[in-house]
mmCIF file of C-alpha atoms and ligand atoms in Angstrom:
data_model
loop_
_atom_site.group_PDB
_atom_site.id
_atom_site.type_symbol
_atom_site.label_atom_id
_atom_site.label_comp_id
_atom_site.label_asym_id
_atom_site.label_seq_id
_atom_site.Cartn_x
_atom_site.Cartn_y
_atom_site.Cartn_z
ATOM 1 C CA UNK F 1 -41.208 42.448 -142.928
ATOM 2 C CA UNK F 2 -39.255 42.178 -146.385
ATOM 3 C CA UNK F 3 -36.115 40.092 -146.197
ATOM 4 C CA UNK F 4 -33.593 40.894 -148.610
ATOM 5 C CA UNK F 5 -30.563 38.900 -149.582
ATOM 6 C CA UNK F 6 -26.938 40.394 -150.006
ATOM 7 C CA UNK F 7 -23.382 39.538 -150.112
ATOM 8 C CA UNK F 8 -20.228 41.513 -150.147
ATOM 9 C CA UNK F 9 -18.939 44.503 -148.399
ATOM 10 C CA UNK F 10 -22.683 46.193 -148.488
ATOM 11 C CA UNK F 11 -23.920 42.991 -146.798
ATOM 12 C CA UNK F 12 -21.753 43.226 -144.120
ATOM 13 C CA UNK F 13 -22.709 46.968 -143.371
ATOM 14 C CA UNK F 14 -25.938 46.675 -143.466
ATOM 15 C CA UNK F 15 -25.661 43.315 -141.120
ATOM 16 C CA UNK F 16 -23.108 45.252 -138.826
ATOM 17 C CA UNK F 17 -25.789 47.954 -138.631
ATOM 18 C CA UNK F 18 -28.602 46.216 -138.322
ATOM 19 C CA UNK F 19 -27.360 43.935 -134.914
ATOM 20 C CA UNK F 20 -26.086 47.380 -133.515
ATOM 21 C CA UNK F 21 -29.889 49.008 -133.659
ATOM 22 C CA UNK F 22 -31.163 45.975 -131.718
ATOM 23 C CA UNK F 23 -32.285 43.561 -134.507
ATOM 24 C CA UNK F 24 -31.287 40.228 -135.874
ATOM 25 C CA UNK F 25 -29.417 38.891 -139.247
ATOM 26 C CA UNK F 26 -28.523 35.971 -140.596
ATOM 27 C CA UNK F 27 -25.038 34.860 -141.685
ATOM 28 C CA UNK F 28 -22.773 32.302 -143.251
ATOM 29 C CA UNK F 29 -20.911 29.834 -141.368
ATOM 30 C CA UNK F 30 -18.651 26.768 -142.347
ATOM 31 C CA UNK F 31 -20.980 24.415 -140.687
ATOM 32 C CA UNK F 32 -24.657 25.819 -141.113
ATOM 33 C CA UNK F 33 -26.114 29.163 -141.754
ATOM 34 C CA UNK F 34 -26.799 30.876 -138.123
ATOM 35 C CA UNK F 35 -29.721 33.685 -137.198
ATOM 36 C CA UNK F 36 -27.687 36.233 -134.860
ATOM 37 C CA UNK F 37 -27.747 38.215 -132.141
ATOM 38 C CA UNK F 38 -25.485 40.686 -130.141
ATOM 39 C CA UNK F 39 -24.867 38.583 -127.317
ATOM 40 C CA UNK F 40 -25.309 41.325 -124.898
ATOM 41 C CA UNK F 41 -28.797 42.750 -125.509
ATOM 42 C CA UNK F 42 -31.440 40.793 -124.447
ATOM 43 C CA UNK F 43 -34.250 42.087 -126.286
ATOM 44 C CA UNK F 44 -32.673 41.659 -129.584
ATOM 45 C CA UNK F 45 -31.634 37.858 -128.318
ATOM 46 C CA UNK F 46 -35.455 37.475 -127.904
ATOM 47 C CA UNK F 47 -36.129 37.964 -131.073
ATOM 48 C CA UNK F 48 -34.122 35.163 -132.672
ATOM 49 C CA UNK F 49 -36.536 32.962 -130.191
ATOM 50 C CA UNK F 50 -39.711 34.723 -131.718
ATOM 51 C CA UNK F 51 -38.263 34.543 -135.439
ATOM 52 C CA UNK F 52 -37.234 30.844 -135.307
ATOM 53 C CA UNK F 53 -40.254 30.245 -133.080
ATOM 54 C CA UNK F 54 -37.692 28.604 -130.728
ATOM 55 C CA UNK F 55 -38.705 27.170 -127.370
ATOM 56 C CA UNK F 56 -37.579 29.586 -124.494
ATOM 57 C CA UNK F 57 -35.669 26.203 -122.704
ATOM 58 C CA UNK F 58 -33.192 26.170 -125.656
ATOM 59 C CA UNK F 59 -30.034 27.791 -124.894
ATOM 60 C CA UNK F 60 -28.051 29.169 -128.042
ATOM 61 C CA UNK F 61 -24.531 29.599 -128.741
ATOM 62 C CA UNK F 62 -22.276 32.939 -128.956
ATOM 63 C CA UNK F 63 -20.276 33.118 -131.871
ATOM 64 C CA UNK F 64 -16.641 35.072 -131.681
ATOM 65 C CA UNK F 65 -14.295 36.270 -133.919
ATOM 66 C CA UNK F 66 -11.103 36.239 -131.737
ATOM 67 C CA UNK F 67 -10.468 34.280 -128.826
ATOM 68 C CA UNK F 68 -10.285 37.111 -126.261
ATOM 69 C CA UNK F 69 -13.863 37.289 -126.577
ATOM 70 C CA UNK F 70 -14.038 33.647 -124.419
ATOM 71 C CA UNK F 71 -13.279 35.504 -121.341
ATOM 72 C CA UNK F 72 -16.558 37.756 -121.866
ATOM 73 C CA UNK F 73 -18.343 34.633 -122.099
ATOM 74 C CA UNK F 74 -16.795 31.961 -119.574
ATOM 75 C CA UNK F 75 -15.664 32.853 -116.047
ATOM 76 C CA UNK F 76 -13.397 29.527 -116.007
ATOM 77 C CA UNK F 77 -11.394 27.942 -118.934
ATOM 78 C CA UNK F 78 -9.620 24.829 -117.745
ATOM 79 C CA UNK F 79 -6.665 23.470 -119.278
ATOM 80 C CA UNK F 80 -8.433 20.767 -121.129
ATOM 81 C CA UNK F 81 -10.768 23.077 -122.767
ATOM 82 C CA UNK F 82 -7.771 25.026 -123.398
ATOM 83 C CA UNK F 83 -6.267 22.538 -125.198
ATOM 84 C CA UNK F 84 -9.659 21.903 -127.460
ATOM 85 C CA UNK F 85 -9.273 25.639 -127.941
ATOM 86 C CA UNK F 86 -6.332 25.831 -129.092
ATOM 87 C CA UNK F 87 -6.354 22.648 -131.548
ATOM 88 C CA UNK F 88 -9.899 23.139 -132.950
ATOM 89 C CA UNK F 89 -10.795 27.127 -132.754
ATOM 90 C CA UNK F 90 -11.526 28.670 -135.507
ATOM 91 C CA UNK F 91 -13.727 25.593 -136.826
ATOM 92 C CA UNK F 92 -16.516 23.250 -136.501
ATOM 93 C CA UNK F 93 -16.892 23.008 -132.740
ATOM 94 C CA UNK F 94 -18.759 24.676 -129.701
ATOM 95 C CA UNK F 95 -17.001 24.023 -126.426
ATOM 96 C CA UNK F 96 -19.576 24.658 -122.956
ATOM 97 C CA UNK F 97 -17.890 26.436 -120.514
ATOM 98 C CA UNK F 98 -19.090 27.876 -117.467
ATOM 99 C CA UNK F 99 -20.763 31.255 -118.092
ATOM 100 C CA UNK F 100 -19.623 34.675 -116.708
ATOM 101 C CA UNK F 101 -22.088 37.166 -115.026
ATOM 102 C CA UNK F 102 -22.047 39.527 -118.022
ATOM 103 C CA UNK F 103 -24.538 36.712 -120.057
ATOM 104 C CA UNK F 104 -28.319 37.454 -119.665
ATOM 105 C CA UNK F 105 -30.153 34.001 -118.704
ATOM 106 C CA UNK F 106 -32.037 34.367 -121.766
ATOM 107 C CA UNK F 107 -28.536 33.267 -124.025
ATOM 108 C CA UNK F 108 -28.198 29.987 -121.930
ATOM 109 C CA UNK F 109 -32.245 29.278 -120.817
ATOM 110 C CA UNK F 110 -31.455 29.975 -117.328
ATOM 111 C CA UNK F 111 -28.180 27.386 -117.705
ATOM 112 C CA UNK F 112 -25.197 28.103 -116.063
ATOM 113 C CA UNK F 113 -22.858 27.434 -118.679
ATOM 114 C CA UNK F 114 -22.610 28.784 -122.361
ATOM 115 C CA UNK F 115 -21.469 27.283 -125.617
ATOM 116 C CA UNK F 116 -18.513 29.232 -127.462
ATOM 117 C CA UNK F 117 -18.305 28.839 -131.124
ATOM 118 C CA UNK F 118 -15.462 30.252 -133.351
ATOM 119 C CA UNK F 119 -16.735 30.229 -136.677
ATOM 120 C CA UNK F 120 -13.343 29.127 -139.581
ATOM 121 C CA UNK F 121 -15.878 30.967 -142.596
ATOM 122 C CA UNK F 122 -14.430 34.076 -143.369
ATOM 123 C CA UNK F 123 -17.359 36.239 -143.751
ATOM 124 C CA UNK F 124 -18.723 35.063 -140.318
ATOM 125 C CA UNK F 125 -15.182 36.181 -139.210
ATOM 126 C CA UNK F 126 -15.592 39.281 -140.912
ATOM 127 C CA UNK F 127 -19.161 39.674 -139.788
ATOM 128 C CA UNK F 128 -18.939 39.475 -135.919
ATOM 129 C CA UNK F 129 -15.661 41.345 -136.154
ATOM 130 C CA UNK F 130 -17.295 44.468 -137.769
ATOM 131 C CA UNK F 131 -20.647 44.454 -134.860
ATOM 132 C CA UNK F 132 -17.605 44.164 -132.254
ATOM 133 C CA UNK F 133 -19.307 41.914 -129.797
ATOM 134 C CA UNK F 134 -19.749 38.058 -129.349
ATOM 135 C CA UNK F 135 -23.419 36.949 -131.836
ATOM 136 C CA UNK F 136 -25.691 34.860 -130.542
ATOM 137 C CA UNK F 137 -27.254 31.977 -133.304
ATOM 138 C CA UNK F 138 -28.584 28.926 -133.149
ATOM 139 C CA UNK F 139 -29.083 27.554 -136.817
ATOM 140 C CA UNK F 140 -31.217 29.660 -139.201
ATOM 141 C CA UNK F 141 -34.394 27.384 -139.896
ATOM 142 C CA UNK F 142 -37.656 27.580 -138.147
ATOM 143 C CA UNK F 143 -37.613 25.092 -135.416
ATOM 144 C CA UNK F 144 -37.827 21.730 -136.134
ATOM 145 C CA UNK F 145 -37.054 22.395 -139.561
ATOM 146 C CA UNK F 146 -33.803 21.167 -141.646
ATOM 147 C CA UNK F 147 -30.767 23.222 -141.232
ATOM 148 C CA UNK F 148 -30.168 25.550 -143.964
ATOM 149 C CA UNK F 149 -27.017 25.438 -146.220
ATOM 150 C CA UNK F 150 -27.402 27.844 -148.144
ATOM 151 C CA UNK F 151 -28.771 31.528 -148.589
ATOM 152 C CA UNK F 152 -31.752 29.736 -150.665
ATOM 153 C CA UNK F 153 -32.893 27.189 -148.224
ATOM 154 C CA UNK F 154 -32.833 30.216 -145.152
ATOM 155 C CA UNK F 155 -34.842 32.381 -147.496
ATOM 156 C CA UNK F 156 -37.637 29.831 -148.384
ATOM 157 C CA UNK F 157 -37.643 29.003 -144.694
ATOM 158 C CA UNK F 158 -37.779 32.099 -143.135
ATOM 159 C CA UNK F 159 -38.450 34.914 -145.297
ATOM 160 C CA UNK F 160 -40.809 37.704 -143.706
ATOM 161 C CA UNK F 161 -39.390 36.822 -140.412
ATOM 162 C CA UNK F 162 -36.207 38.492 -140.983
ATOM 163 C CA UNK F 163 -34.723 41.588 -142.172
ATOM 164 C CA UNK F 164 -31.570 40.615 -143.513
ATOM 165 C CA UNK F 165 -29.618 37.007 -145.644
ATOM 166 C CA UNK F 166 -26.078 37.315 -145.440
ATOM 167 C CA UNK F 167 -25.485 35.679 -148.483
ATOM 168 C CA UNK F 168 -21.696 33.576 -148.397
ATOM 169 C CA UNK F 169 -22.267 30.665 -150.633
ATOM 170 C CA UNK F 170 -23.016 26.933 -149.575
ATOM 171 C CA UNK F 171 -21.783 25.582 -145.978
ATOM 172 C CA UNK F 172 -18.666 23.355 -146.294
ATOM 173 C CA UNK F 173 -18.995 22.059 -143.342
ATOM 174 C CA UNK F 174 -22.838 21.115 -143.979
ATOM 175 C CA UNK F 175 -23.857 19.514 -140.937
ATOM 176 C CA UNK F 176 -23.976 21.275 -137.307
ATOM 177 C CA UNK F 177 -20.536 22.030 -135.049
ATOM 178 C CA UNK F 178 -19.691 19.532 -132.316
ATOM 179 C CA UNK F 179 -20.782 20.030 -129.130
ATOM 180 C CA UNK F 180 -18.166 19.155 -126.060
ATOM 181 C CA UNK F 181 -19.425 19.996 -122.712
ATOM 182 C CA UNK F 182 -15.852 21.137 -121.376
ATOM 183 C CA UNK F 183 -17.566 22.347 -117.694
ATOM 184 C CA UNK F 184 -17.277 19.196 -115.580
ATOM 185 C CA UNK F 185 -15.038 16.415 -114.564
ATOM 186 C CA UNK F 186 -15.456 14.516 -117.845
ATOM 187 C CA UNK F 187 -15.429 16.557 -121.397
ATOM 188 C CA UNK F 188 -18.848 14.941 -122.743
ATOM 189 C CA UNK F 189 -19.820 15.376 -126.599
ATOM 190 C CA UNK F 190 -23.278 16.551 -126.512
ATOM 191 C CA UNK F 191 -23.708 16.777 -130.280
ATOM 192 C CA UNK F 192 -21.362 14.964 -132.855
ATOM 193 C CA UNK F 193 -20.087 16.628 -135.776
ATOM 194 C CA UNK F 194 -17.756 17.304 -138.402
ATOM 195 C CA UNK F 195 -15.041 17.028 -135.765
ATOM 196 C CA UNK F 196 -15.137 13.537 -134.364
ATOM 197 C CA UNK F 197 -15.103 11.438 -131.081
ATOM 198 C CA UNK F 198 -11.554 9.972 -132.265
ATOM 199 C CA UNK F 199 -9.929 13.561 -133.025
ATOM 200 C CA UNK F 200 -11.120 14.829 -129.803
ATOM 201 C CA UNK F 201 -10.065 11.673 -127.670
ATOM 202 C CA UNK F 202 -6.659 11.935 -129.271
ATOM 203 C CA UNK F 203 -6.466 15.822 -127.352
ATOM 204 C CA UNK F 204 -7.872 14.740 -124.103
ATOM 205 C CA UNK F 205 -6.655 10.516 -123.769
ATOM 206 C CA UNK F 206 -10.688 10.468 -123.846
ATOM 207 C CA UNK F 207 -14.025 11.687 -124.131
ATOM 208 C CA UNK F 208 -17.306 10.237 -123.406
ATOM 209 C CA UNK F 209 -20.239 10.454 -125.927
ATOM 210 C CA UNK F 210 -23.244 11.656 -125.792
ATOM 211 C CA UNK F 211 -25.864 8.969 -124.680
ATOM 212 C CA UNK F 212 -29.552 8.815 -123.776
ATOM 213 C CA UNK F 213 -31.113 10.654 -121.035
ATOM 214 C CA UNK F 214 -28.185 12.099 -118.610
ATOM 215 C CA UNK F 215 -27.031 14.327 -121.756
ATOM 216 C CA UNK F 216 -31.040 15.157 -122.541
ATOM 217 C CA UNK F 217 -30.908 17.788 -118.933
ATOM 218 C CA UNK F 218 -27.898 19.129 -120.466
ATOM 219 C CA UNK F 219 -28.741 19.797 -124.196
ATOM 220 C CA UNK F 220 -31.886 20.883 -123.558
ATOM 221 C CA UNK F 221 -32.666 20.638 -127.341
ATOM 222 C CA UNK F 222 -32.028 17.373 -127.598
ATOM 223 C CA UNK F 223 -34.852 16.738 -126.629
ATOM 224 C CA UNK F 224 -36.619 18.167 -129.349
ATOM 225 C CA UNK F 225 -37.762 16.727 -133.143
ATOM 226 C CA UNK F 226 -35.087 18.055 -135.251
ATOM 227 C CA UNK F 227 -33.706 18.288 -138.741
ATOM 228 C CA UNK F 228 -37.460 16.844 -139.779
ATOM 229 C CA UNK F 229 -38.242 17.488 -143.947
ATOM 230 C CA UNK F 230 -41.613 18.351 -144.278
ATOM 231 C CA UNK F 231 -42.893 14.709 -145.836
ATOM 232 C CA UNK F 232 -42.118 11.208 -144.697
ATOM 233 C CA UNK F 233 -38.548 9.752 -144.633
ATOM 234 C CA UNK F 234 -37.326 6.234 -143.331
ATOM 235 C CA UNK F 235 -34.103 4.630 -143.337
ATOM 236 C CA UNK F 236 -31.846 1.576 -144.519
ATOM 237 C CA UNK F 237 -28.864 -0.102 -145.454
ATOM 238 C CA UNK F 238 -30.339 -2.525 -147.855
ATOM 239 C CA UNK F 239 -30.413 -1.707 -151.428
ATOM 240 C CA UNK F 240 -32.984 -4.262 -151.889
ATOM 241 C CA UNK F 241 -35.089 -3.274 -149.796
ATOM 242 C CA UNK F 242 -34.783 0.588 -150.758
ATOM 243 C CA UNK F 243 -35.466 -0.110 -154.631
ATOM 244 C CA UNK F 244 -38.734 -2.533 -153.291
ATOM 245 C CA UNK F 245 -40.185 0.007 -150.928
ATOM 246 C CA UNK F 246 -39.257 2.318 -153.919
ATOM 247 C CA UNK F 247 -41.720 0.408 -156.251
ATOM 248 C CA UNK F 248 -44.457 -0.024 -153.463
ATOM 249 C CA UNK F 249 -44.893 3.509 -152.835
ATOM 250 C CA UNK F 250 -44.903 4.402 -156.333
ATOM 251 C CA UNK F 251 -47.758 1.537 -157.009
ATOM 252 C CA UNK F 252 -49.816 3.680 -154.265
ATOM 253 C CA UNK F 253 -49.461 6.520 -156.171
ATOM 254 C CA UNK F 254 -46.474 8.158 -153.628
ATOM 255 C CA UNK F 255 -43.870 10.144 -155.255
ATOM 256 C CA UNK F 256 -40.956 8.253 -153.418
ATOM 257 C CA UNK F 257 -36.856 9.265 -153.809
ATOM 258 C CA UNK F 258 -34.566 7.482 -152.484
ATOM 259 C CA UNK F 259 -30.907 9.925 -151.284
ATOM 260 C CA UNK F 260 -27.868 7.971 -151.398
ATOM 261 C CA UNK F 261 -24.140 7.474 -152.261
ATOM 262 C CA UNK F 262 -23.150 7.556 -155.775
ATOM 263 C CA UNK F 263 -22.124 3.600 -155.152
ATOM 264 C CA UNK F 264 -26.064 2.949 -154.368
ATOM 265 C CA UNK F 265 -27.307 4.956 -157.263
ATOM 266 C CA UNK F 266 -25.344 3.334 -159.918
ATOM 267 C CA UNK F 267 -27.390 0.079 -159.236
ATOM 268 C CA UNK F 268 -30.489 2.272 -159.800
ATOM 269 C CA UNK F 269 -32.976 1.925 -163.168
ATOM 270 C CA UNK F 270 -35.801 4.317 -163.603
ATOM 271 C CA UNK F 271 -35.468 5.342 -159.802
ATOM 272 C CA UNK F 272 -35.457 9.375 -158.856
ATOM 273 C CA UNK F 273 -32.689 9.266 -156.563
ATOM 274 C CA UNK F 274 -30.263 12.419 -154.800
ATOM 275 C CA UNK F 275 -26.735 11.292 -154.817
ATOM 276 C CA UNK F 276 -24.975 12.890 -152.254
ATOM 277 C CA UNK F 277 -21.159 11.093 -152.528
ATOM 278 C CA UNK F 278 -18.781 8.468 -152.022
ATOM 279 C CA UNK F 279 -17.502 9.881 -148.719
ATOM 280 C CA UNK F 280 -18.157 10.926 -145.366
ATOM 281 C CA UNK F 281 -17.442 14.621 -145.627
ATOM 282 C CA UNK F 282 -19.064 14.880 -149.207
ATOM 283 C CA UNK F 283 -22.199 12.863 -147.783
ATOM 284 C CA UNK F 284 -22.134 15.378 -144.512
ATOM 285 C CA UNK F 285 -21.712 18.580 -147.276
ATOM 286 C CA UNK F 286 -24.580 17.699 -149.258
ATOM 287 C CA UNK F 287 -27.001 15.908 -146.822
ATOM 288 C CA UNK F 288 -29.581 18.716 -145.947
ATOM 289 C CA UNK F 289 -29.011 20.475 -149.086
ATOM 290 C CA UNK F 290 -30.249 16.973 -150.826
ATOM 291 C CA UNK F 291 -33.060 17.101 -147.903
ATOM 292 C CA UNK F 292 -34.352 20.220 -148.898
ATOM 293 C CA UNK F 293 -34.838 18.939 -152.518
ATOM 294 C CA UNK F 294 -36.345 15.908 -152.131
ATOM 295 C CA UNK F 295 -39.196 17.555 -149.634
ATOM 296 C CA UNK F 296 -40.032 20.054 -152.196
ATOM 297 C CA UNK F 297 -40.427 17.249 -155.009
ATOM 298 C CA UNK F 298 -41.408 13.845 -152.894
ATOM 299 C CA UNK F 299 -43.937 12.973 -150.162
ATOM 300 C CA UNK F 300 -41.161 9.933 -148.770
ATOM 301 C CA UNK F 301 -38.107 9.618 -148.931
ATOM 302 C CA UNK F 302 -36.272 6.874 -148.506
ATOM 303 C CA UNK F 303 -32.481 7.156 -146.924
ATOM 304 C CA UNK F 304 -29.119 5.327 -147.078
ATOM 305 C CA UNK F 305 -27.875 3.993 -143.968
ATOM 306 C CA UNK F 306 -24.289 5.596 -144.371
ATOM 307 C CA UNK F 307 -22.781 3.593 -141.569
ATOM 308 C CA UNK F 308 -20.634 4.630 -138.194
ATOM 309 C CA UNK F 309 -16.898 5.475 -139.907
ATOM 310 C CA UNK F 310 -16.059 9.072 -139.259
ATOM 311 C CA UNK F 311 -18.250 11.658 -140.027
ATOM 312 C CA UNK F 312 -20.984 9.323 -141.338
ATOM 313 C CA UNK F 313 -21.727 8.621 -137.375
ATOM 314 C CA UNK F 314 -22.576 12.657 -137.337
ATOM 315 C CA UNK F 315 -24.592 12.381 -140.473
ATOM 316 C CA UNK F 316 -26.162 9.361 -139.191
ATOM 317 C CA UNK F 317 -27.357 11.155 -135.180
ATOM 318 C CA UNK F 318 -29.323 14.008 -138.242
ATOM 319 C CA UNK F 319 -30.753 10.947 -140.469
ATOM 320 C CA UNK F 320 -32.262 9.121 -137.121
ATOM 321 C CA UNK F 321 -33.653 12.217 -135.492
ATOM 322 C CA UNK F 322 -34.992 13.284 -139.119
ATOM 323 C CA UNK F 323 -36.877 10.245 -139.756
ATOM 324 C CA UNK F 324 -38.344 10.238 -136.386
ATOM 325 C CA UNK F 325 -36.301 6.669 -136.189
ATOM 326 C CA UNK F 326 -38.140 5.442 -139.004
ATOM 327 C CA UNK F 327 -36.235 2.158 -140.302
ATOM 328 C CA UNK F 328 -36.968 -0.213 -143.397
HETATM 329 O O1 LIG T 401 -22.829 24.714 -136.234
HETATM 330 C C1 LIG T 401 -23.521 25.223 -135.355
HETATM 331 O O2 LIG T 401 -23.341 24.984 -134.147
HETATM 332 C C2 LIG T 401 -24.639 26.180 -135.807
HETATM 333 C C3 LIG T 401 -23.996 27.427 -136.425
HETATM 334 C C4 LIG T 401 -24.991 28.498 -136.736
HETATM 335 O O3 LIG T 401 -22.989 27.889 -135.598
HETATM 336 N N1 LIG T 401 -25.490 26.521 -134.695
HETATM 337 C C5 LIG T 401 -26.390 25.650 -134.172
HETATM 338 O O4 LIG T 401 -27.177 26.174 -133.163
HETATM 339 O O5 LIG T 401 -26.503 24.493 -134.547
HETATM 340 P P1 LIG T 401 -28.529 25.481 -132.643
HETATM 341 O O6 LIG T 401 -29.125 26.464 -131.720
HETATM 342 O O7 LIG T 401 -29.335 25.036 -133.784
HETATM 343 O O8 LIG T 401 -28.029 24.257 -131.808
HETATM 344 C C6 LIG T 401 -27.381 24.507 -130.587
HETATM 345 C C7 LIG T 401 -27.461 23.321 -129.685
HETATM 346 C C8 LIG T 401 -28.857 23.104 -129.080
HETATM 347 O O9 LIG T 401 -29.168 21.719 -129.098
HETATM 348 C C9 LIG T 401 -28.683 23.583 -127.644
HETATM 349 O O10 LIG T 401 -29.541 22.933 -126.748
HETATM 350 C C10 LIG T 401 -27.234 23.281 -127.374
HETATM 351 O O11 LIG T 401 -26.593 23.570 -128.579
HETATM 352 N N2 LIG T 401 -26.665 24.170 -126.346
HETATM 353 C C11 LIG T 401 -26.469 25.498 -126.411
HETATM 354 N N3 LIG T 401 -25.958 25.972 -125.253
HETATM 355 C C12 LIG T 401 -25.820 24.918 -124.434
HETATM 356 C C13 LIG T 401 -25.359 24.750 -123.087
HETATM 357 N N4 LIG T 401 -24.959 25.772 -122.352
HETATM 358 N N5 LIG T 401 -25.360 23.502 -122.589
HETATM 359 C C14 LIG T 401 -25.762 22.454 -123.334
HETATM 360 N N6 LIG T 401 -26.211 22.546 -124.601
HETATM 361 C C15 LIG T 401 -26.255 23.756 -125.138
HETATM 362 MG MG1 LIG T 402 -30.601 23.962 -134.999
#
């Protein structure tokens, strides 16, 4: 299959047309570039599984482009997830609800709940709008692979696999939308993101976070190696101990690179380093995009520990699961 890469109004047509026939496209969104779906056809929603060679227990989430759409997709909203609805849609978060009969078990892996994602990009607003139904898409790598954040990264990814690149510049967003599980007693983030722990507490008096196995049954890929670059990669908060390992590798003849903040790589001499920023939503903006790179032009990299403030604990749950857990 030839993939081919557009943007604009003919983009849009052709993407429109293509999930209409049956087939899948990928698209821009604030947070990461999604591989969708209409939500309602189940043999087209199997082939996002066979493209992204995605396993079956992985449930994905619908995208809308209006809020009506939610009561396609959920037979309950309570007033909590109201409230999260209201405050955070359109943006970076997926709220699980339970799931209405008109969803084919196939969207949710047999779950009985669905995540609901309103995409804040406007050409992912524009896109689901014009194929009139709610899109399926999990992110638009092949799994296991880093997110992509732009058209480029999807393309060297995935090309042959798909028909169609929806081409709307780089992700601001850059790292995948929160996750709140909004379907039982306690709203539970499954994922952190872009929108935080704090700025959902101070909606709901409080939320609990994700943690260890009770969370695993409900995010079934959670359980999976994610976000991994294709070479090694280990982490730390010591500078000294980053430019050291630095000099190690490169004695046995690894081609090390160290990503970091622009702080860090000021204190750097004859070291290839990424600098991705001085804070946490520049760091989150640039972190797979800097991932990408250094895979294609290193066999390890070596990470900054960004810390737990804000967004850097969202960047930080991608670096862990990316480096397998790998620490310096
Ligand atoms: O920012 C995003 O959320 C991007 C863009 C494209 O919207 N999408 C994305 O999808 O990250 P994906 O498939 O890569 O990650 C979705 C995660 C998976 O870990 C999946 O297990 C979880 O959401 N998930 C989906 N439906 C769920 C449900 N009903 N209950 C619990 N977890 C669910
Ligand atoms: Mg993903």
């Amino acid at each position: 299959m030839q993939t081919i890469v557009l943007d604009g109004q003919q983009a849009l047509q052709e993407g429109a047309e293509i999930i209409k026939q049956g087939g899948v496209v990928v698209f821009p969104t604030e947070t990461v570039y999604g591989i969708g779906a209409n939500a309602f056809n189940p043999q087209a929603v199997k082939q996002i599984y066979i493209a992204k060679g995605r396993p079956s227990d992985n449930p994905l989430i619908a995208h809308i482009s209006n809020k009506q759409q939610i009561s396609l997709l959920a037979r309950e909203i309570s007033p909590q997830a109201q409230v999260i609805i209201d405050k955070f849609m359109p943006g970076a978060i997926t709220i699980i609800l339970p799931k209405s009969n008109n969803v084919d078990k196939c969207v949710t892996a047999g779950l009985d709940t669905i995540g609901i994602r309103m995409p804040s990009h406007e050409v992912a607003q524009q896109f689901i709008e014009m194929c009139g139904v709610p899109i399926v898409a999990p992110s638009a790598n092949t799994s296991t692979h880093i997110s992509p954040t732009s058209a480029k990264h999807v393309y060297e990814d995935m090309q042959g696999k798909i028909p169609l690149i929806i081409d709307g510049g780089e992700c601001q967003v850059g790292i995948e939308s929160t996750i709140i599980d909004m379907s039982g007693q306690t709203p539970t983030i499954l994922r952190p993101g872009a929108i935080t722990a704090q700025m959902l507490a101070q909606e709901l008096g409080q939320v609990q976070t994700f943690k260890g196995e009770v969370v695993v049954a409900k995010a079934p890929g959670m359980k999976y190696k994610h976000y991994a670059p294709k070479c090694d990669m280990a982490i730390t908060d010591d500078i000294n101990i980053a430019i050291s390992t630095y000099k190690t590798l490169l004695e046995n003849k690894n081609i090390p690179i160290i990503i970091c903040s622009t702080q860090w790589s000021k204190e750097f001499d004859g070291i290839k380093f990424i600098d991705v920023g001085n804070n946490d939503s520049e760091v989150a903006r640039k972190i797979y995009s800097a991932m990408h790179s250094a895979q294609k032009i290193s066999n390890f990299i070596i990470c900054q520990d960004f810390g737990k403030d804000g967004i850097y604990s969202s960047v930080m749950n991608r670096l862990v699961k990316a480096s397998g857990g790998k620490r310096l």
